[in-house]
Backbone as JSON, one array per atom type, in Angstrom:
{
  "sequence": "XXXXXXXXXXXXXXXXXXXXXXXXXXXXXXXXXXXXXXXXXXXXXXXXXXXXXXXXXXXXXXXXXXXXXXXXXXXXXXXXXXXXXXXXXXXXXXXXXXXXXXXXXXXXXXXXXXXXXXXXXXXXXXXXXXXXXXXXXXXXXXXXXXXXXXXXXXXXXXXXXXXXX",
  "N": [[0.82, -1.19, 0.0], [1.8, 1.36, 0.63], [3.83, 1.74, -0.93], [2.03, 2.19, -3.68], [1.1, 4.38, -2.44], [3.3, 6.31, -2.58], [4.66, 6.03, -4.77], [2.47, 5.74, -6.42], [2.35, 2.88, -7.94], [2.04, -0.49, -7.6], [4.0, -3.1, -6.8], [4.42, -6.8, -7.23], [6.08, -9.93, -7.22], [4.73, -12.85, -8.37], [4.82, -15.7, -7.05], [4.64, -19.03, -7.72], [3.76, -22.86, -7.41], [4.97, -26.14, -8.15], [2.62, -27.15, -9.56], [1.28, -24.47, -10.3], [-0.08, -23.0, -8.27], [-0.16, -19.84, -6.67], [1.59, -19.36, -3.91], [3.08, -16.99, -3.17], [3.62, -13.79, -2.5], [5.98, -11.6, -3.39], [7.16, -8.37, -2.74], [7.86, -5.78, -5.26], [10.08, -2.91, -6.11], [8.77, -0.43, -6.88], [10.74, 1.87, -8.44], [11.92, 0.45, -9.83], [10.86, -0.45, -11.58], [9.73, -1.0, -14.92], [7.33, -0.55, -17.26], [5.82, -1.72, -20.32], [5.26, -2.06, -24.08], [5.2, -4.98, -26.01], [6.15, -5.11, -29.56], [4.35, -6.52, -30.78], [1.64, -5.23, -29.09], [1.58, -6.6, -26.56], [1.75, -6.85, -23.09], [4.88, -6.15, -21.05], [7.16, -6.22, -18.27], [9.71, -4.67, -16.86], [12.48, -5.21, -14.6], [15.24, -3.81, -12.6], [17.46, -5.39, -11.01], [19.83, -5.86, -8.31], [23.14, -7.55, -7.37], [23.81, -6.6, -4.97], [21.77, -6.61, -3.67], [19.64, -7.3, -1.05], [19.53, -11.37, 0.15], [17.64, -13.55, 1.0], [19.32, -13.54, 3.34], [21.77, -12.87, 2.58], [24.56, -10.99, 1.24], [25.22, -9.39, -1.4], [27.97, -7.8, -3.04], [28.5, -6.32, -5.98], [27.36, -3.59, -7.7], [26.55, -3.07, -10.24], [23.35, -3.07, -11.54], [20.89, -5.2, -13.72], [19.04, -6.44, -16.11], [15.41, -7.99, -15.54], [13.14, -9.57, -17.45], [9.59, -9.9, -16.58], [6.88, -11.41, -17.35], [2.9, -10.52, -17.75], [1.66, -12.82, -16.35], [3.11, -13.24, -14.27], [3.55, -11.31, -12.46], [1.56, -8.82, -10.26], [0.2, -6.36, -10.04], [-0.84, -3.08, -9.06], [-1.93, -0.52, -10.09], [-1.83, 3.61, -9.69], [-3.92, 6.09, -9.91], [-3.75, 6.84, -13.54], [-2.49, 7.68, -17.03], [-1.79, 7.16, -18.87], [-2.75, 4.27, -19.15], [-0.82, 2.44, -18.67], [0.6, 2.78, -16.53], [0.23, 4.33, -12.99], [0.58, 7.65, -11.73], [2.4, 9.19, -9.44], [1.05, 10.22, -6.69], [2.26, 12.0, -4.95], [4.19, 13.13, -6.86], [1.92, 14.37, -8.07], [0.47, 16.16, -6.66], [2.91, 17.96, -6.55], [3.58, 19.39, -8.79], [0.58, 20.24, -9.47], [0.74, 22.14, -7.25], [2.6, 23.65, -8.42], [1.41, 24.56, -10.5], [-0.63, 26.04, -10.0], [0.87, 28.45, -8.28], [1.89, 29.26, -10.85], [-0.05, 30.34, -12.08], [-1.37, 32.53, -10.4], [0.49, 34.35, -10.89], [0.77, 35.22, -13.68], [-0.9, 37.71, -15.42], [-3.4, 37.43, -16.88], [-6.59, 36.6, -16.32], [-6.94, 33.07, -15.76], [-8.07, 30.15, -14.9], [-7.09, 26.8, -13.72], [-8.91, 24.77, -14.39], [-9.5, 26.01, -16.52], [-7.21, 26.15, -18.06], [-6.91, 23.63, -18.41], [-8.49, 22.82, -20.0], [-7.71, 24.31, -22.24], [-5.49, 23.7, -23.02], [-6.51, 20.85, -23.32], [-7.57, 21.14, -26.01], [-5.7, 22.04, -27.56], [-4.65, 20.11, -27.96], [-2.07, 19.31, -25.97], [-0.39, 17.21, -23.98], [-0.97, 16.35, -20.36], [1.81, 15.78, -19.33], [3.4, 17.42, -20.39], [3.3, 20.36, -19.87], [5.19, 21.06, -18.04], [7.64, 21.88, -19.58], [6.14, 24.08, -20.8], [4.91, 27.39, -20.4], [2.58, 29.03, -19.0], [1.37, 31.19, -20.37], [2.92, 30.51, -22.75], [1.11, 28.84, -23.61], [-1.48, 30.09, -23.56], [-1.29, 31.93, -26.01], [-0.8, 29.91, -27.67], [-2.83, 29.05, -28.22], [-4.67, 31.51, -28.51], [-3.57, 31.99, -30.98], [-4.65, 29.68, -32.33], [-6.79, 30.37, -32.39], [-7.29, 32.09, -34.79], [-6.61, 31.26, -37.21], [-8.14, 30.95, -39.22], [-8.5, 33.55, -40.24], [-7.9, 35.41, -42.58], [-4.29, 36.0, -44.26], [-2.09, 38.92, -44.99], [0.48, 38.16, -45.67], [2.28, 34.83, -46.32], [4.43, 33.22, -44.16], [7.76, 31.82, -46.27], [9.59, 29.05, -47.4], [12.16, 29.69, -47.14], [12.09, 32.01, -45.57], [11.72, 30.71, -43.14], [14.12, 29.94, -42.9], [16.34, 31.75, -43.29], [15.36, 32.41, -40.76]],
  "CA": [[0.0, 0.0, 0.0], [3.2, 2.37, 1.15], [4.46, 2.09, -2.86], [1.38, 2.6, -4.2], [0.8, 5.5, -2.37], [4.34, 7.37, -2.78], [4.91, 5.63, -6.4], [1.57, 5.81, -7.87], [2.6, 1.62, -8.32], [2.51, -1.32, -6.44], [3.97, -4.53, -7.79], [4.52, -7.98, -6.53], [6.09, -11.17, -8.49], [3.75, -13.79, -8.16], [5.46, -16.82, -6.96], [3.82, -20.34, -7.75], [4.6, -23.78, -7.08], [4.81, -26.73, -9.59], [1.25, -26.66, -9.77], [0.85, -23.31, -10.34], [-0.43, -22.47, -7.54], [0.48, -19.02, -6.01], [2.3, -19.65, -2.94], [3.73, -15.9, -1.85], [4.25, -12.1, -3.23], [7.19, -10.6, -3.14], [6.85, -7.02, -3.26], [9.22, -5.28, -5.82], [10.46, -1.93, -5.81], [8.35, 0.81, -8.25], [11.39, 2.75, -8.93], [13.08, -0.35, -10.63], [10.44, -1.57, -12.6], [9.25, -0.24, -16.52], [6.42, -1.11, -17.96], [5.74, -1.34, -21.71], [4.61, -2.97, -24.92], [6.05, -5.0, -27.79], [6.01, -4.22, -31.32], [2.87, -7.21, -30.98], [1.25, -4.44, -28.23], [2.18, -7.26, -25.5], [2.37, -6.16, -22.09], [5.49, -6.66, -20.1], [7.83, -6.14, -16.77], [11.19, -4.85, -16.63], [12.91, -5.27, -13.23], [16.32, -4.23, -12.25], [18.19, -6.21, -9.96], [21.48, -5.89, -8.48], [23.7, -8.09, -6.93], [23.96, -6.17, -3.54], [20.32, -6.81, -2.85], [19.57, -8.73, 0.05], [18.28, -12.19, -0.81], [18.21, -14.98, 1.96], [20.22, -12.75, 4.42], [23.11, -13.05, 1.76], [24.62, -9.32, 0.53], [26.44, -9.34, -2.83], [29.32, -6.82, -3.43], [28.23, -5.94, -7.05], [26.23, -2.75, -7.25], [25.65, -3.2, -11.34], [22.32, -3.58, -12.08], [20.52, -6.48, -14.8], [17.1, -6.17, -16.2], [14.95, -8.91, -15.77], [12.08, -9.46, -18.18], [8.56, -10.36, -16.14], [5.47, -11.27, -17.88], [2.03, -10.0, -17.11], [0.98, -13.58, -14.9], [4.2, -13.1, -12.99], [3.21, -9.73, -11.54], [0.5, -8.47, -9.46], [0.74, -5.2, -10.56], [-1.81, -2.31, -8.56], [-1.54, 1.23, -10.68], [-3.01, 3.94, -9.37], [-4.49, 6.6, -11.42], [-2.69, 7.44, -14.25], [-3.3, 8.58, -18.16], [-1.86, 5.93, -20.24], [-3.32, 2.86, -19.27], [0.18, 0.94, -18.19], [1.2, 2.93, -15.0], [-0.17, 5.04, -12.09], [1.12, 8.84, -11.44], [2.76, 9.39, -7.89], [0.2, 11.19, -5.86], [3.16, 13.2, -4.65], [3.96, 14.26, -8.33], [0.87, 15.04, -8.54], [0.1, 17.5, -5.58], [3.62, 18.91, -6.62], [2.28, 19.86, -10.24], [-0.85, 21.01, -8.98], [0.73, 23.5, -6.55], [3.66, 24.54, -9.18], [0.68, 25.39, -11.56], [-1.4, 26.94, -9.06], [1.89, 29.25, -8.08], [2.31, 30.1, -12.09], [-1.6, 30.82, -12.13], [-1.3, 33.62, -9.86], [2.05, 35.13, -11.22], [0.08, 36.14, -14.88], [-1.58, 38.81, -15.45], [-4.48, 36.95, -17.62], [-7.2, 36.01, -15.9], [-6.72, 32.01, -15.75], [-8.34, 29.05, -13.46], [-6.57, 25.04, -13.76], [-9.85, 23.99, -15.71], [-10.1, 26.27, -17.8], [-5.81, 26.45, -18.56], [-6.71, 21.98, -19.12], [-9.48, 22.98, -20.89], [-7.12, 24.91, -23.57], [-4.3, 21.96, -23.28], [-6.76, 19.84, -24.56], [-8.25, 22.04, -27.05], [-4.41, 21.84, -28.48], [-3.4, 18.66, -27.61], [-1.13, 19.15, -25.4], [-0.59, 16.16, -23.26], [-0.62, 17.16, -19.51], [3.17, 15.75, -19.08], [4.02, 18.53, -21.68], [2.91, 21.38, -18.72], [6.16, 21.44, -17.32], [7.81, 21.75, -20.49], [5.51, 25.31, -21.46], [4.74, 28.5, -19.38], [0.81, 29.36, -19.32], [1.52, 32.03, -21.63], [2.46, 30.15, -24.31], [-0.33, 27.89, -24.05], [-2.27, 30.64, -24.23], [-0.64, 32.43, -26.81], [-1.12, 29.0, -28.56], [-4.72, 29.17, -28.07], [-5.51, 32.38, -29.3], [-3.2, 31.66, -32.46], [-5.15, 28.68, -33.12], [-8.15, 31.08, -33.31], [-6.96, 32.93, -35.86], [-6.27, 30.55, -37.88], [-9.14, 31.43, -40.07], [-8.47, 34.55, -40.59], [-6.73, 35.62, -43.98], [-3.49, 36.83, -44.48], [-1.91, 39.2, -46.67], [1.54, 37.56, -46.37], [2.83, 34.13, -45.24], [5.74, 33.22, -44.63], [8.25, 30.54, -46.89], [10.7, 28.51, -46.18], [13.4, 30.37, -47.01], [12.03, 32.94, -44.25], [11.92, 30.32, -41.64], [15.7, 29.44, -42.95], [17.09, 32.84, -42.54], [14.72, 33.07, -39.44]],
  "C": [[0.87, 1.26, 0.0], [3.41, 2.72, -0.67], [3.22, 2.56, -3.69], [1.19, 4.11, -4.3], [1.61, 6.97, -2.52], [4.2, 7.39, -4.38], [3.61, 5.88, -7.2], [1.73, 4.36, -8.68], [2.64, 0.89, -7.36], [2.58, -2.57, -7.14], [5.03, -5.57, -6.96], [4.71, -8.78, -7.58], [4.89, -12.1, -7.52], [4.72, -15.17, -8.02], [4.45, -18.03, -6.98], [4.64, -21.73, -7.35], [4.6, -24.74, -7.94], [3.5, -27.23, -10.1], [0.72, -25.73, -10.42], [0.32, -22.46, -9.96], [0.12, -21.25, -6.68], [0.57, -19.48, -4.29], [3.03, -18.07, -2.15], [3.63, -14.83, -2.93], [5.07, -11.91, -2.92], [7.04, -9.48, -3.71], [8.35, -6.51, -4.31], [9.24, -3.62, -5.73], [9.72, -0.76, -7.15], [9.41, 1.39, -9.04], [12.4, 2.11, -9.82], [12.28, -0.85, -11.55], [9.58, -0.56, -13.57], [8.19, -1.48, -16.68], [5.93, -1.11, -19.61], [4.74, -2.28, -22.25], [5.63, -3.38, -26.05], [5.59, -4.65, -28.85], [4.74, -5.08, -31.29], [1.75, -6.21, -29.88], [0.87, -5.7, -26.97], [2.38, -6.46, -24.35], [3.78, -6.49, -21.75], [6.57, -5.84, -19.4], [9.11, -6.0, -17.03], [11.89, -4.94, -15.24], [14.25, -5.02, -13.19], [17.01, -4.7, -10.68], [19.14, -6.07, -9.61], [22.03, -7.05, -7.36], [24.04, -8.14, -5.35], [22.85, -6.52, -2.87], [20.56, -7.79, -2.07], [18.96, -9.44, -0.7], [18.63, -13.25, 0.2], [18.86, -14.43, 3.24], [21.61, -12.81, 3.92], [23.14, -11.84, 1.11], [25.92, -9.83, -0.06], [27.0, -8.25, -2.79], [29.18, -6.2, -5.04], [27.38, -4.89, -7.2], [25.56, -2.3, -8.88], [24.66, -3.98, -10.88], [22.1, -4.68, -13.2], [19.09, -6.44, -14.53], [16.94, -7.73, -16.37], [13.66, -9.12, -16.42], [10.76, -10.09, -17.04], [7.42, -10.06, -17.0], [4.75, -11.08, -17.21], [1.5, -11.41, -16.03], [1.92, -13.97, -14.27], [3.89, -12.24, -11.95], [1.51, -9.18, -11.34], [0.83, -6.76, -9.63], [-1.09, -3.93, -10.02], [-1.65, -1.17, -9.36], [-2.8, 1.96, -9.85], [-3.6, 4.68, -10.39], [-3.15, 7.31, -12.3], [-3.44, 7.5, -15.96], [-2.98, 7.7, -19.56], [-1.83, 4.66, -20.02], [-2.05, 1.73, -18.66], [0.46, 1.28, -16.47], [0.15, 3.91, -14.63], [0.85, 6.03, -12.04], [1.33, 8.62, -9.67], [1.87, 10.28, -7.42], [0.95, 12.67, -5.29], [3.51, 14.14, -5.59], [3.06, 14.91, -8.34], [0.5, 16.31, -8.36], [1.16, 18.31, -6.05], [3.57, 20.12, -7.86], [1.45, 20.65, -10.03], [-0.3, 22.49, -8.43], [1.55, 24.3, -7.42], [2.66, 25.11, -9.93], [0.09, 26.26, -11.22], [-0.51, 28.43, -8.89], [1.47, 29.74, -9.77], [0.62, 30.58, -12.66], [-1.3, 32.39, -11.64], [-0.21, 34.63, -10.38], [2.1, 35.64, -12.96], [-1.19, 37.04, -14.58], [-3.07, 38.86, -16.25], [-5.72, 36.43, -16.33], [-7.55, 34.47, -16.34], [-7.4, 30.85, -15.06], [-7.62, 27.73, -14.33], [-7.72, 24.88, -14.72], [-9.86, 24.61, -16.51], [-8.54, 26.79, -18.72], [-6.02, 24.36, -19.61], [-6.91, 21.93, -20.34], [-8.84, 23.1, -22.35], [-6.03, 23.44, -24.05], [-4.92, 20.91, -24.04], [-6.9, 20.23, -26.11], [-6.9, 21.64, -28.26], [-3.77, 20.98, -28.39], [-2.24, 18.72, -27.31], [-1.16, 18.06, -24.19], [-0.32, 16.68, -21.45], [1.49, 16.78, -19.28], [3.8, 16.5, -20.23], [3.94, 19.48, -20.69], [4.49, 21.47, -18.61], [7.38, 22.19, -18.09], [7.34, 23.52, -20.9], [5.1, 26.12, -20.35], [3.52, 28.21, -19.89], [0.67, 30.31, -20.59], [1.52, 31.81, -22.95], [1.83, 28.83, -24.68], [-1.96, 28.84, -24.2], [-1.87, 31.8, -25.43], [-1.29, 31.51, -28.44], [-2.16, 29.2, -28.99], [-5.49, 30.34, -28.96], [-4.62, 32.49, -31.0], [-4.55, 30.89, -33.35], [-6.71, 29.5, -33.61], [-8.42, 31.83, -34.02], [-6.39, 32.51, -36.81], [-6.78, 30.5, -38.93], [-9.32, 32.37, -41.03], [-7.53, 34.84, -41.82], [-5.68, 36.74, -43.76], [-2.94, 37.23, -45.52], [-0.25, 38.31, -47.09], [2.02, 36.09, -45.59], [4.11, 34.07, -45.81], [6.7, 31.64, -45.4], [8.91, 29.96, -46.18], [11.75, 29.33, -46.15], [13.42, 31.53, -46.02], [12.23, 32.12, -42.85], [13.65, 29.75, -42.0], [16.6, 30.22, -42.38], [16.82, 33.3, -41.19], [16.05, 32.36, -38.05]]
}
């Protein structure tokens, strides 16, 4: 519950026995383990491991790492909320986000609120892990470009202007 709630993950191998019967969890560590897809859109588990880890009450001297591949009915895998479907966002990220935006809310001179700054993000597809990445400004900057987009001009510009630009 602890990893979930810092990490925004909580993941456990699934140990079985020659049955296949699960027999124990072992919790693993969020901050070591990737999640993805293959080129077939396959889930699966990266884990790194190192040599120093305890294991048995036995400590290795090696402090390289080695990824270990885990498939999806190895792992018990909790996400919490998050935006693309494989992982959970850290709750802590989250709040920290929140308040950094909140702070750069107040510190323009536009009249602004969070929903209605998302509101525009979506509007332009901007993904929220792009935020950190762009001031408010020039997401709204963006914004009122895009609504003038309509409008005719007398000159655009070529390439050779954005070359010399």
């Amino acid at each position: 519950m602890t990893h979930l709630l810092l990490w925004g993950n909580a993941y456990s191998q699934i140990i079985r026995n020659g049955k296949g019967e699960v027999v124990a969890l072992y919790p693993l560590m969020p901050d070591r383990m990737k999640v993805n897809r293959d080129e077939h859109g396959r889930l699966y588990y990266e884990y790194t491991v190192y040599d120093s880890d305890d294991v048995d009450g036995r400590k290795g001297t090696n402090k390289v790492g080695r990824t270990v591949r885990l498939q999806p009915h190895d792992v018990l895998h909790i996400p919490g909320l998050g935006f693309d479907g494989l992982v959970g966002y850290s709750p802590i990220a989250m709040a920290k986000n929140a308040i950094g935006l909140a702070k750069k809310l107040r510190a323009i001179d536009r009249e602004m609120t969070t929903p209605l700054l998302l509101l525009r993000c979506v509007q332009l597809g901007i993904h929220i892990s792009e935020l950190d990445l762009l001031t408010i400004g020039t997401v709204l900057d963006m914004y009122t470009e895009l609504q003038r987009d309509d409008e005719p001009h007398d000159q655009l510009a070529s390439q050779e202007d954005f070359d010399r630009f």
